[in-house]
Amino acid sequence: MQYDFHQSIGYWLTLTTQAYHRAVCDELAPYGITYRQLQVICWLKTEEALSQTELAAKMLVEPPTLVGILDRMERDGWITRHSCPSDRRKKLIRVNPAAEPVWDTIMSCAARVRARAMDGLSEEQLETLKGFLQHVLANVEALHPVETVA
């Protein structure tokens, strides 16, 4: 059986995601910010505080993989680990005010990549694309619901 990758939505989603990530990494590289650091800061800006397990699940990495990234970010003053009030064994990670310049750089880099990615698309096309992607996401999540990490 021969598989036609060019007819696969997964193929195009994967290629697009990889290219987008490479473009973001290229934008961040001159500032010494890695894609994983971007993910940590973005998730913490979105969620305020997460455990290492929760953060690793959102980033699609194993918790031990995240340790080195978090250690470096804590050393640089970008994040702090706090004891969880309801579970003293768990540490909650929060972004520090010292990371604001990093956040600003991330947002500037992301805006440049987003502008290049959207070049030539009308507002209507962008809304249609977002709608299609949301539909595909809902279909996939219905087949394989995302597990929440406690």
mmCIF file of C-alpha atoms in Angstrom:
data_model
loop_
_atom_site.group_PDB
_atom_site.id
_atom_site.type_symbol
_atom_site.label_atom_id
_atom_site.label_comp_id
_atom_site.label_asym_id
_atom_site.label_seq_id
_atom_site.Cartn_x
_atom_site.Cartn_y
_atom_site.Cartn_z
ATOM 1 C CA MET A 1 0.000 0.000 0.000
ATOM 2 C CA GLN A 2 1.410 3.371 -1.007
ATOM 3 C CA TYR A 3 0.661 6.420 1.128
ATOM 4 C CA ASP A 4 0.247 9.822 -0.490
ATOM 5 C CA PHE A 5 1.633 12.238 2.076
ATOM 6 C CA HIS A 6 0.652 15.261 -0.007
ATOM 7 C CA GLN A 7 -3.009 14.349 0.519
ATOM 8 C CA SER A 8 -2.592 14.096 4.303
ATOM 9 C CA ILE A 9 -3.713 16.960 6.543
ATOM 10 C CA GLY A 10 -1.229 15.677 9.147
ATOM 11 C CA TYR A 11 1.631 16.029 6.670
ATOM 12 C CA TRP A 12 0.779 19.679 5.941
ATOM 13 C CA LEU A 13 0.135 20.513 9.594
ATOM 14 C CA THR A 14 3.472 18.968 10.590
ATOM 15 C CA LEU A 15 5.458 20.692 7.830
ATOM 16 C CA THR A 16 3.847 24.026 8.628
ATOM 17 C CA THR A 17 4.403 23.655 12.374
ATOM 18 C CA GLN A 18 8.053 22.701 11.887
ATOM 19 C CA ALA A 19 8.685 25.604 9.515
ATOM 20 C CA TYR A 20 6.960 28.025 11.891
ATOM 21 C CA HIS A 21 9.035 26.755 14.828
ATOM 22 C CA ARG A 22 12.250 27.106 12.815
ATOM 23 C CA ALA A 23 11.333 30.673 11.891
ATOM 24 C CA VAL A 24 10.607 31.540 15.542
ATOM 25 C CA CYS A 25 13.890 29.913 16.638
ATOM 26 C CA ASP A 26 15.788 31.896 13.996
ATOM 27 C CA GLU A 27 14.200 35.113 15.280
ATOM 28 C CA LEU A 28 14.981 34.285 18.923
ATOM 29 C CA ALA A 29 18.549 33.020 18.411
ATOM 30 C CA PRO A 30 20.259 36.457 18.342
ATOM 31 C CA TYR A 31 18.753 37.154 21.786
ATOM 32 C CA GLY A 32 19.898 33.859 23.318
ATOM 33 C CA ILE A 33 16.319 32.692 23.873
ATOM 34 C CA THR A 34 15.462 29.094 23.042
ATOM 35 C CA TYR A 35 12.139 27.785 21.790
ATOM 36 C CA ARG A 36 11.698 25.785 25.013
ATOM 37 C CA GLN A 37 12.263 28.927 27.082
ATOM 38 C CA LEU A 38 9.651 30.673 24.935
ATOM 39 C CA GLN A 39 7.223 27.834 25.662
ATOM 40 C CA VAL A 40 7.838 28.030 29.412
ATOM 41 C CA ILE A 41 7.302 31.784 29.536
ATOM 42 C CA CYS A 42 4.259 31.699 27.243
ATOM 43 C CA TRP A 43 2.538 28.926 29.221
ATOM 44 C CA LEU A 44 3.269 30.669 32.519
ATOM 45 C CA LYS A 45 2.008 33.990 31.154
ATOM 46 C CA THR A 46 -1.170 32.180 30.070
ATOM 47 C CA GLU A 47 -1.711 29.993 33.152
ATOM 48 C CA GLU A 48 0.088 32.106 35.820
ATOM 49 C CA ALA A 49 1.490 29.108 37.722
ATOM 50 C CA LEU A 50 1.955 25.472 36.774
ATOM 51 C CA SER A 51 3.628 22.458 38.316
ATOM 52 C CA GLN A 52 6.581 20.987 36.470
ATOM 53 C CA THR A 53 4.427 18.002 35.466
ATOM 54 C CA GLU A 54 1.647 20.239 34.121
ATOM 55 C CA LEU A 55 4.129 22.414 32.245
ATOM 56 C CA ALA A 56 5.910 19.396 30.745
ATOM 57 C CA ALA A 57 2.571 17.995 29.543
ATOM 58 C CA LYS A 58 1.665 21.277 27.860
ATOM 59 C CA MET A 59 5.102 21.439 26.210
ATOM 60 C CA LEU A 60 4.942 17.762 25.150
ATOM 61 C CA VAL A 61 8.202 16.899 26.923
ATOM 62 C CA GLU A 62 9.026 14.543 29.761
ATOM 63 C CA PRO A 63 9.310 16.236 33.189
ATOM 64 C CA PRO A 64 12.997 15.284 33.600
ATOM 65 C CA THR A 65 13.734 16.968 30.240
ATOM 66 C CA LEU A 66 12.262 20.173 31.582
ATOM 67 C CA VAL A 67 14.469 20.269 34.699
ATOM 68 C CA GLY A 68 17.565 21.638 32.959
ATOM 69 C CA ILE A 69 15.551 24.294 31.145
ATOM 70 C CA LEU A 70 13.885 25.406 34.376
ATOM 71 C CA ASP A 71 17.186 25.350 36.296
ATOM 72 C CA ARG A 72 18.753 27.705 33.771
ATOM 73 C CA MET A 73 15.722 29.990 33.705
ATOM 74 C CA GLU A 74 15.639 30.104 37.515
ATOM 75 C CA ARG A 75 19.372 30.858 37.609
ATOM 76 C CA ASP A 76 18.797 33.731 35.169
ATOM 77 C CA GLY A 77 15.956 35.066 37.346
ATOM 78 C CA TRP A 78 13.240 34.445 34.752
ATOM 79 C CA ILE A 79 11.185 32.022 36.876
ATOM 80 C CA THR A 80 10.798 30.909 40.473
ATOM 81 C CA ARG A 81 9.605 27.664 42.009
ATOM 82 C CA HIS A 82 7.212 27.967 44.945
ATOM 83 C CA SER A 83 5.745 25.340 47.247
ATOM 84 C CA CYS A 84 2.167 24.448 46.391
ATOM 85 C CA PRO A 85 -0.138 25.404 49.274
ATOM 86 C CA SER A 86 -2.257 22.250 48.846
ATOM 87 C CA ASP A 87 0.608 19.787 48.217
ATOM 88 C CA ARG A 88 4.007 20.534 49.760
ATOM 89 C CA ARG A 89 5.667 17.923 47.517
ATOM 90 C CA LYS A 90 4.667 19.888 44.420
ATOM 91 C CA LYS A 91 6.472 23.007 43.249
ATOM 92 C CA LEU A 92 4.601 25.651 41.292
ATOM 93 C CA ILE A 93 6.533 27.569 38.672
ATOM 94 C CA ARG A 94 5.873 31.251 38.067
ATOM 95 C CA VAL A 95 7.409 33.773 35.713
ATOM 96 C CA ASN A 96 9.322 36.603 37.430
ATOM 97 C CA PRO A 97 9.086 40.321 36.647
ATOM 98 C CA ALA A 98 12.757 40.060 35.593
ATOM 99 C CA ALA A 99 11.551 38.103 32.554
ATOM 100 C CA GLU A 100 9.481 41.037 31.210
ATOM 101 C CA PRO A 101 12.228 42.140 28.765
ATOM 102 C CA VAL A 102 12.448 38.522 27.575
ATOM 103 C CA TRP A 103 8.660 38.445 27.147
ATOM 104 C CA ASP A 104 8.796 41.673 25.147
ATOM 105 C CA THR A 105 11.496 40.193 22.897
ATOM 106 C CA ILE A 106 9.482 36.999 22.435
ATOM 107 C CA MET A 107 6.392 38.998 21.478
ATOM 108 C CA SER A 108 8.358 41.103 18.970
ATOM 109 C CA CYS A 109 9.918 38.034 17.378
ATOM 110 C CA ALA A 110 6.568 36.224 17.267
ATOM 111 C CA ALA A 111 4.903 39.247 15.663
ATOM 112 C CA ARG A 112 7.520 39.316 12.897
ATOM 113 C CA VAL A 113 7.111 35.605 12.173
ATOM 114 C CA ARG A 114 3.314 35.887 12.286
ATOM 115 C CA ALA A 115 3.382 38.802 9.844
ATOM 116 C CA ARG A 116 5.569 36.839 7.405
ATOM 117 C CA ALA A 117 3.376 33.748 7.774
ATOM 118 C CA MET A 118 0.195 35.718 7.069
ATOM 119 C CA ASP A 119 1.638 37.689 4.167
ATOM 120 C CA GLY A 120 -0.728 37.638 1.202
ATOM 121 C CA LEU A 121 -3.733 36.351 3.162
ATOM 122 C CA SER A 122 -6.807 38.524 3.551
ATOM 123 C CA GLU A 123 -8.592 38.910 6.892
ATOM 124 C CA GLU A 124 -11.356 36.701 5.538
ATOM 125 C CA GLN A 125 -8.866 33.994 4.534
ATOM 126 C CA LEU A 126 -7.222 34.155 7.960
ATOM 127 C CA GLU A 127 -10.570 33.758 9.709
ATOM 128 C CA THR A 128 -11.435 30.843 7.430
ATOM 129 C CA LEU A 129 -8.047 29.211 8.105
ATOM 130 C CA LYS A 130 -8.469 29.608 11.881
ATOM 131 C CA GLY A 131 -11.955 28.128 11.637
ATOM 132 C CA PHE A 132 -10.697 25.130 9.667
ATOM 133 C CA LEU A 133 -7.847 24.553 12.134
ATOM 134 C CA GLN A 134 -10.218 24.819 15.107
ATOM 135 C CA HIS A 135 -12.487 22.283 13.430
ATOM 136 C CA VAL A 136 -9.612 19.857 12.798
ATOM 137 C CA LEU A 137 -8.449 20.319 16.407
ATOM 138 C CA ALA A 138 -11.913 19.594 17.773
ATOM 139 C CA ASN A 139 -12.177 16.470 15.605
ATOM 140 C CA VAL A 140 -8.792 15.156 16.750
ATOM 141 C CA GLU A 141 -9.435 15.976 20.402
ATOM 142 C CA ALA A 142 -12.788 14.160 20.209
ATOM 143 C CA LEU A 143 -10.946 11.022 19.069
ATOM 144 C CA HIS A 144 -8.136 11.381 21.621
ATOM 145 C CA PRO A 145 -9.155 13.662 24.499
ATOM 146 C CA VAL A 146 -6.343 15.545 26.161
ATOM 147 C CA GLU A 147 -5.699 14.216 29.654
ATOM 148 C CA THR A 148 -5.383 16.771 32.380
ATOM 149 C CA VAL A 149 -2.467 16.393 34.745
ATOM 150 C CA ALA A 150 -3.218 16.706 38.443
#
